[in-house]
PDB file of C-alpha atoms in Angstrom:
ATOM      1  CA  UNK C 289       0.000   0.000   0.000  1.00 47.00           C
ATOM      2  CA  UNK C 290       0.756   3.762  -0.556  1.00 49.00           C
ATOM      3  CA  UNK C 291       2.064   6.023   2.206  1.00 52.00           C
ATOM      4  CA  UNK C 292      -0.056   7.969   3.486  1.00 59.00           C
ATOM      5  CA  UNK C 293      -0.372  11.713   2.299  1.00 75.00           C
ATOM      6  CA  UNK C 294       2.125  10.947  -0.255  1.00 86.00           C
ATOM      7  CA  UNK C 295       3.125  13.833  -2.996  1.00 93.00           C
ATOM      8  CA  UNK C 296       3.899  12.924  -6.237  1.00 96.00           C
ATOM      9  CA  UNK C 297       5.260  15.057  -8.979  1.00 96.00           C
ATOM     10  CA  UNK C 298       4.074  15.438 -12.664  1.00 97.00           C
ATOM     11  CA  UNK C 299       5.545  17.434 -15.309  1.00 96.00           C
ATOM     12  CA  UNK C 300       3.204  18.434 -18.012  1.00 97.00           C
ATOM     13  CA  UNK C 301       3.995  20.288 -21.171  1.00 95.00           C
ATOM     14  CA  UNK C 302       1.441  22.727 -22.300  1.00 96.00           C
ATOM     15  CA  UNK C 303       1.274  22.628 -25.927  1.00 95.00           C
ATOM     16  CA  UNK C 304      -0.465  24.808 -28.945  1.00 94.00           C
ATOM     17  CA  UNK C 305      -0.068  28.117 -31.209  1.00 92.00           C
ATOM     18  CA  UNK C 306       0.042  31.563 -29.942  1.00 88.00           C
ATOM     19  CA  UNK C 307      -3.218  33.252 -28.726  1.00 88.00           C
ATOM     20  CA  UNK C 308      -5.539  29.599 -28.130  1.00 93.00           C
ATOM     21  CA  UNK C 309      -5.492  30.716 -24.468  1.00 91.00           C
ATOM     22  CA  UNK C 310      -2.553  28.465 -23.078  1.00 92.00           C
ATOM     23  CA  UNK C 311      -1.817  31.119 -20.157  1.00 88.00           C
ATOM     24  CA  UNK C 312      -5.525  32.206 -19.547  1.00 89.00           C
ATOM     25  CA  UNK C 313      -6.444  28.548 -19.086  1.00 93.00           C
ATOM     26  CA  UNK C 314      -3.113  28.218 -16.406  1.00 93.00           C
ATOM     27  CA  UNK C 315      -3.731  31.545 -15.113  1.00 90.00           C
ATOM     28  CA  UNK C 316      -7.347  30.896 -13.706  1.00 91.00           C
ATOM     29  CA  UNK C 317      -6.556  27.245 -13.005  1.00 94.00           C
ATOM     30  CA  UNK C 318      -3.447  27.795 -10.916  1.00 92.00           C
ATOM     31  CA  UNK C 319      -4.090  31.363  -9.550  1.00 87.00           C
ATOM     32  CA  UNK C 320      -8.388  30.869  -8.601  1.00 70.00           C
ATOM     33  CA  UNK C 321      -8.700  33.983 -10.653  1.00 59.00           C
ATOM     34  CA  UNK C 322     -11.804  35.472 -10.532  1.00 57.00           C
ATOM     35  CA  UNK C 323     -12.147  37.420 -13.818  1.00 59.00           C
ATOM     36  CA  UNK C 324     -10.494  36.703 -17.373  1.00 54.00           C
ATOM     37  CA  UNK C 325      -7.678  38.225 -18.172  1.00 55.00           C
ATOM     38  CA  UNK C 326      -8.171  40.834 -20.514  1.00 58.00           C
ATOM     39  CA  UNK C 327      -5.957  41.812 -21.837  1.00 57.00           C
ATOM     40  CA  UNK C 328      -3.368  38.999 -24.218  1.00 50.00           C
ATOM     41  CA  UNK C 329       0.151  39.098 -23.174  1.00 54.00           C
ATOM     42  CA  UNK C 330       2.006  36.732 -25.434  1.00 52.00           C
ATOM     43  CA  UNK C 331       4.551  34.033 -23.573  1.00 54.00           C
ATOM     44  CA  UNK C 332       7.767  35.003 -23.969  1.00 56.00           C
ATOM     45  CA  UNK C 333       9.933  31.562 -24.433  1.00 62.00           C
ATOM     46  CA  UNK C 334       8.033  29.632 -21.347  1.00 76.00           C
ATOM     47  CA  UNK C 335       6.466  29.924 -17.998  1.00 81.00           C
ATOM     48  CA  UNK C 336       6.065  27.614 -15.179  1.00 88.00           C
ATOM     49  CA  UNK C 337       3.165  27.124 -13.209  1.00 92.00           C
ATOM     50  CA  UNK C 338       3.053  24.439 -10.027  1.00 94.00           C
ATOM     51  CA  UNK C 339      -0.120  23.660  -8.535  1.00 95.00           C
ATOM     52  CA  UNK C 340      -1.182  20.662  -5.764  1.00 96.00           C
ATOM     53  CA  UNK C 341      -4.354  18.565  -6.586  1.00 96.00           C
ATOM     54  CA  UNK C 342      -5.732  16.367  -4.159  1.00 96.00           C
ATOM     55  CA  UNK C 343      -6.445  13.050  -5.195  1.00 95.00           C
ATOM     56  CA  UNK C 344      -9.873  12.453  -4.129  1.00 92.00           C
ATOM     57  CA  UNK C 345     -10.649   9.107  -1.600  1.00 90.00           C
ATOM     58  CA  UNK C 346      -6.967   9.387  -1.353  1.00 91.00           C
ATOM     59  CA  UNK C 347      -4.031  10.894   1.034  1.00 92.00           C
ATOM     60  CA  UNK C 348      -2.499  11.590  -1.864  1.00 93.00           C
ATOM     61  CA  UNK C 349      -1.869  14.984  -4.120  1.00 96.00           C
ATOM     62  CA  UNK C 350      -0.011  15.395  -7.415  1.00 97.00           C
ATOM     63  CA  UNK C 351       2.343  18.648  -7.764  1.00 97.00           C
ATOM     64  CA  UNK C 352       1.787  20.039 -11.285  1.00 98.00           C
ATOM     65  CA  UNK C 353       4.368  21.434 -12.874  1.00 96.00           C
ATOM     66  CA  UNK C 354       3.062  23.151 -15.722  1.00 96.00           C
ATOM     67  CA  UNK C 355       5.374  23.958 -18.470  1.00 93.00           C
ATOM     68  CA  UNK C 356       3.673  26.611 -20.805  1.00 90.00           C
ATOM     69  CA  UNK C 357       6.484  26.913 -23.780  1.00 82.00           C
ATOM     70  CA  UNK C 358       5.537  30.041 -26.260  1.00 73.00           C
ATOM     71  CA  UNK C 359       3.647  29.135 -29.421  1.00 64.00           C
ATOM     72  CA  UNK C 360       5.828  31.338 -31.638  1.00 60.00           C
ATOM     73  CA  UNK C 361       7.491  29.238 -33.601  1.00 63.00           C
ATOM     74  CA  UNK C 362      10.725  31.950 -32.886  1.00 55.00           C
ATOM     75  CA  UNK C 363      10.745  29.595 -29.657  1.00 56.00           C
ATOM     76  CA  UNK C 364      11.342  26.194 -31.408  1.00 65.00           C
ATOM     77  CA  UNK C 365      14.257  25.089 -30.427  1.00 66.00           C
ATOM     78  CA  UNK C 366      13.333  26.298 -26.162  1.00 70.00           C
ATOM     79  CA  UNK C 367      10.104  23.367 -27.017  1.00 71.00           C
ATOM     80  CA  UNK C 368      12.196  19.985 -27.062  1.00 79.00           C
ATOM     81  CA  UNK C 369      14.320  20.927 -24.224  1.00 81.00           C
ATOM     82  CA  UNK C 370      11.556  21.991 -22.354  1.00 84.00           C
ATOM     83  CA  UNK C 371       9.328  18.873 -23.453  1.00 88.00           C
ATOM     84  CA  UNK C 372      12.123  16.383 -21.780  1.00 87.00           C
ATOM     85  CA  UNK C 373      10.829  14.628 -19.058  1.00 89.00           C
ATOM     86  CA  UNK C 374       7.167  15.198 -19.269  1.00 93.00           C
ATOM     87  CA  UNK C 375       4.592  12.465 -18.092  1.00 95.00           C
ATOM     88  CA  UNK C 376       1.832  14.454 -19.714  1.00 97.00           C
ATOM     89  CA  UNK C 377       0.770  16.627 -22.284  1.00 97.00           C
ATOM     90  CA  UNK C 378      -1.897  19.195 -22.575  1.00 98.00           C
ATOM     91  CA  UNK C 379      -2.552  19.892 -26.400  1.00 98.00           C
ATOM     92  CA  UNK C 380      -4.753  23.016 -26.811  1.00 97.00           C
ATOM     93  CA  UNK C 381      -6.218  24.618 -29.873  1.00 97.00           C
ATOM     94  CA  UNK C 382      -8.785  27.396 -30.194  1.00 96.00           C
ATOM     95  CA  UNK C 383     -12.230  25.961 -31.160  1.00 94.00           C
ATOM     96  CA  UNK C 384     -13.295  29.200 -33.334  1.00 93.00           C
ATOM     97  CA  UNK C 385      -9.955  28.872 -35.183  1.00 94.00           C
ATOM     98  CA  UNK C 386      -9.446  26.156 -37.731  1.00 95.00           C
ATOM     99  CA  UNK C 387      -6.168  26.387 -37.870  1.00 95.00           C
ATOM    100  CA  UNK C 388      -4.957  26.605 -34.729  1.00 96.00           C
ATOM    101  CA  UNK C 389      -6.487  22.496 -34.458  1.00 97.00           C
ATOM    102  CA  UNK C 390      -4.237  21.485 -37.735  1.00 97.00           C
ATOM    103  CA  UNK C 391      -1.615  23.094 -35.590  1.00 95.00           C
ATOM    104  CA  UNK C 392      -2.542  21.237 -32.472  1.00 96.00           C
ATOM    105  CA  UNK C 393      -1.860  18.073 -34.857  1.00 96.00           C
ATOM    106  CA  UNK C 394       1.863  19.217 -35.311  1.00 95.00           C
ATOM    107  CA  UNK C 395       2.363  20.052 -31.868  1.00 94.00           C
ATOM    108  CA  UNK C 396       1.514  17.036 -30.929  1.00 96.00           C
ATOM    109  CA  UNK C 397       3.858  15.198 -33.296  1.00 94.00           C
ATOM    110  CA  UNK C 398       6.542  17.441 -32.286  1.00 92.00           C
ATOM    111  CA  UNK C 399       5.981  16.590 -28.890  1.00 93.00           C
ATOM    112  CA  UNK C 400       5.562  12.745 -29.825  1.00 93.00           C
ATOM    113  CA  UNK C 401       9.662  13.072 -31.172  1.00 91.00           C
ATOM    114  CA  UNK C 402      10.691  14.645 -28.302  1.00 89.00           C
ATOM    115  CA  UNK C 403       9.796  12.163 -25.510  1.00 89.00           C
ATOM    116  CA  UNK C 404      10.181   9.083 -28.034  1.00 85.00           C
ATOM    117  CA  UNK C 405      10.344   6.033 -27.069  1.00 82.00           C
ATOM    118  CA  UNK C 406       7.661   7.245 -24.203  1.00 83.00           C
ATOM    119  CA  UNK C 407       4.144   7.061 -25.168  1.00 89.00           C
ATOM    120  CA  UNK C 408       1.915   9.992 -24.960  1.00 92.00           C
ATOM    121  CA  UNK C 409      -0.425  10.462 -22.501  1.00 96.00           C
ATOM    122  CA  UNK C 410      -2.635  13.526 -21.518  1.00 97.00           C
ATOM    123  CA  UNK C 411      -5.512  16.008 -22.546  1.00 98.00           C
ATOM    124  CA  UNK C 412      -6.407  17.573 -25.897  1.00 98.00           C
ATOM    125  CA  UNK C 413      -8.173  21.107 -24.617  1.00 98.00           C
ATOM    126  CA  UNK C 414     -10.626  23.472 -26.587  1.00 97.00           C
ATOM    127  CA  UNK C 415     -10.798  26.501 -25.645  1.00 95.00           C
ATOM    128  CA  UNK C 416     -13.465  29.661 -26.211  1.00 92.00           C
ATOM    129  CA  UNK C 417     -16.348  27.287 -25.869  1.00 91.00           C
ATOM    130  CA  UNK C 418     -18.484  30.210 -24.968  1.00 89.00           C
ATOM    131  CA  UNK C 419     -18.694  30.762 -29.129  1.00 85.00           C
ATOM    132  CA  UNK C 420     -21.208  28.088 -29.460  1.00 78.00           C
ATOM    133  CA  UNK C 421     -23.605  30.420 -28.555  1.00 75.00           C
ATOM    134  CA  UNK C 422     -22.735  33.355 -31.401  1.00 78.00           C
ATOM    135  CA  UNK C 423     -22.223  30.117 -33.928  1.00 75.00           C
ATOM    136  CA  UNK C 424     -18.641  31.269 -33.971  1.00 75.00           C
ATOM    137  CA  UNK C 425     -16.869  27.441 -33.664  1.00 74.00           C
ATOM    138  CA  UNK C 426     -15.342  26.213 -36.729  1.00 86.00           C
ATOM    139  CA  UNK C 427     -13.705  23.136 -35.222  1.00 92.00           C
ATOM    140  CA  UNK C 428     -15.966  20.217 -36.013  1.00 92.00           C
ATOM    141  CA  UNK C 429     -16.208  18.361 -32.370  1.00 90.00           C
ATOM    142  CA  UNK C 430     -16.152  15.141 -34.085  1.00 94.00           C
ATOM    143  CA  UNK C 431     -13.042  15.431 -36.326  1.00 96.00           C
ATOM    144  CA  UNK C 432     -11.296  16.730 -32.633  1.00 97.00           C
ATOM    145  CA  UNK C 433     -13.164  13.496 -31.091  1.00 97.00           C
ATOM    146  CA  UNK C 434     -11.398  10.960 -33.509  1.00 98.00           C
ATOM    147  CA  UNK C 435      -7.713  13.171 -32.873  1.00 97.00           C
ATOM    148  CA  UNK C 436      -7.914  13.030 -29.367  1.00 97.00           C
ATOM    149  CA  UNK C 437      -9.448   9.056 -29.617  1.00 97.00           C
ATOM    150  CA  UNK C 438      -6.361   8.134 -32.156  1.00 96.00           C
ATOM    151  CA  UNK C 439      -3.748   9.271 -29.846  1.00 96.00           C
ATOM    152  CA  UNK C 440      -6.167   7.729 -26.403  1.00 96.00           C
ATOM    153  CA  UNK C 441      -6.301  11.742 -25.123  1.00 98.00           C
ATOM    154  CA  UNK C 442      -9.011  13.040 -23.410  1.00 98.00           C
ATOM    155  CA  UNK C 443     -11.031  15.805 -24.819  1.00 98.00           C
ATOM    156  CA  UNK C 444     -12.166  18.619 -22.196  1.00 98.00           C
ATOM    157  CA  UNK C 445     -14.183  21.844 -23.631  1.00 96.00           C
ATOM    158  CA  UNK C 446     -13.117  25.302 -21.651  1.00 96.00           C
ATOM    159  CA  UNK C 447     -14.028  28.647 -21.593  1.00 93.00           C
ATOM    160  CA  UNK C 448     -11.789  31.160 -19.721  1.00 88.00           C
ATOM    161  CA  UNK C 449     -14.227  33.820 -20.318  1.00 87.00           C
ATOM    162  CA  UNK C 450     -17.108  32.276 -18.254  1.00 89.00           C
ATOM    163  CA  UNK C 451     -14.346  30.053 -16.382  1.00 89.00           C
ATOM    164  CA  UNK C 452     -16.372  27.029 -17.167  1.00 93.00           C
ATOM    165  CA  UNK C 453     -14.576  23.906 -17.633  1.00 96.00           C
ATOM    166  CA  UNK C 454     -11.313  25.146 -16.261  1.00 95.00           C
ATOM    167  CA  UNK C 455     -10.164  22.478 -13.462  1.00 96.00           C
ATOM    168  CA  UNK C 456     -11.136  19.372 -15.388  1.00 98.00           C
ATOM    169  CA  UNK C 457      -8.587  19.035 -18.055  1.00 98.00           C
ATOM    170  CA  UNK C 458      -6.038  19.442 -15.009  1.00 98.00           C
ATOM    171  CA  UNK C 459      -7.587  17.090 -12.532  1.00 98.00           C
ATOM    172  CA  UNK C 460      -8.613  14.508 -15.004  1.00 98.00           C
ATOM    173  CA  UNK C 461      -4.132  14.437 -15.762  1.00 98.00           C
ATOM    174  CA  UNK C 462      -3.945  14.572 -11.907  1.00 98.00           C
ATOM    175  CA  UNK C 463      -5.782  11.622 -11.821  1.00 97.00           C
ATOM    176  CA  UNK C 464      -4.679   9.570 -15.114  1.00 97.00           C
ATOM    177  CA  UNK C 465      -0.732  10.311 -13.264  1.00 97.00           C
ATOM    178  CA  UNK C 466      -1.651   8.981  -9.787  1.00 96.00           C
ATOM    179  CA  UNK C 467      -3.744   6.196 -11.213  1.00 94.00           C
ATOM    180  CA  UNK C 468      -0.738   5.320 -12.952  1.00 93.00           C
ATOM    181  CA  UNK C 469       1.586   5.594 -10.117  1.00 92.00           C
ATOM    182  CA  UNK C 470      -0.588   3.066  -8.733  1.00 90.00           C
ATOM    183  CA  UNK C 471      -0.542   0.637 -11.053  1.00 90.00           C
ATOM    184  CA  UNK C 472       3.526   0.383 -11.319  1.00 88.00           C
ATOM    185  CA  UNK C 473       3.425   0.083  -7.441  1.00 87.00           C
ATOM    186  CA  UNK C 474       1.061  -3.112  -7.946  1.00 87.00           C
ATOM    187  CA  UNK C 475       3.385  -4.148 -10.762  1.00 88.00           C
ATOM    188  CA  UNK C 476       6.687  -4.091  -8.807  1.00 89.00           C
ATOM    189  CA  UNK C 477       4.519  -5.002  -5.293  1.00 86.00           C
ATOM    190  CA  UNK C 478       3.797  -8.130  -7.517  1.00 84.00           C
ATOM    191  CA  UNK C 479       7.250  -8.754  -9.125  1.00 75.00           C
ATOM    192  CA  UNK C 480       8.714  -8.715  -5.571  1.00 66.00           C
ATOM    193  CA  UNK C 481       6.487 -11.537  -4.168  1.00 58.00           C
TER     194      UNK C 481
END
């Protein structure tokens, strides 16, 4: 069995283009913000975030480290080295911007190279959701339904703007990590005996 109130750490790599709301998304997550920022300030090169989630019907919390690398591509070669290391990733695309989604696709096959031979594990995000109401999405769900299945990511909808959706995409890696965590402990608990 697990310790009790054991703290495990998880490095994620936040990963998209410029402007799909990487930092608002970290920014009300990590910091309980109230309001939206509103103002855009792009990331210059990358900023960390680390935030503690409790594992729920557990002791347990995972420490986040969120690793938000800049979506200019001027910050290309900063991505791999930052990318090194992570357990999870958190692919995010704009859901009123078509492109930003084929983008997401590259990302995520940059990131794939850089942690090769690990697999990928983690969360595709889409983010604006509140433009389903003013018809504005151009992302078909389903064609993001069929990424996110072919690469076994989750799919979480957000919307910084009415902070709806904002914890779930980070709990749900929380979660996958620990759960994983778990699992190797059984595997080696087993292998010992």
């Amino acid at each position: 069995d697990q310790q009790p109130g054991a703290t495990l750490r998880c490095k994620v790599s936040v990963i998209g283009d410029a402007a799909v709301g990487k930092s608002s998304l970290l920014q009300l997550f990590c910091n309980k913000m109230v309001k939206f920022p509103k103002r855009y300030v792009m990331t210059n090169g990358l900023d960390l975030k680390v935030k503690m989630v409790r594992i729920p019907d557990s002791t347990s919390t995972v420490e986040l480290y969120l690793f938000d690398t800049g979506g200019h591509p001027a910050y290309d070669s900063l991505h791999k080295k930052c990318w090194a290391g992570s357990s999870m990733v958190m692919v995010v695309f704009d859901m009123a911007n078509q492109s930003s989604f084929e983008s997401a696709k590259k990302w995520l096959q940059e990131y794939q190279k850089a942690i090769f031979p690990l697999s990928v594990k983690g969360v595709v995000v889409g983010t604006k959701a509140d433009l389903k109401q003013s018809n504005s999405i151009m992302v078909n769900p389903n064609s993001v339904l069929d990424f996110a299945n072919e690469h076994k990511l989750r799919y979480f909808e957000t919307s910084a703007k009415e902070t709806q959706g904002i914890d779930d995409p980070f709990h749900f890696i929380a979660g996958s990590f620990y759960s994983s965590y778990v699992e190797e402990v059984k595997q080696i608990t087993n292998s010992d005996a």
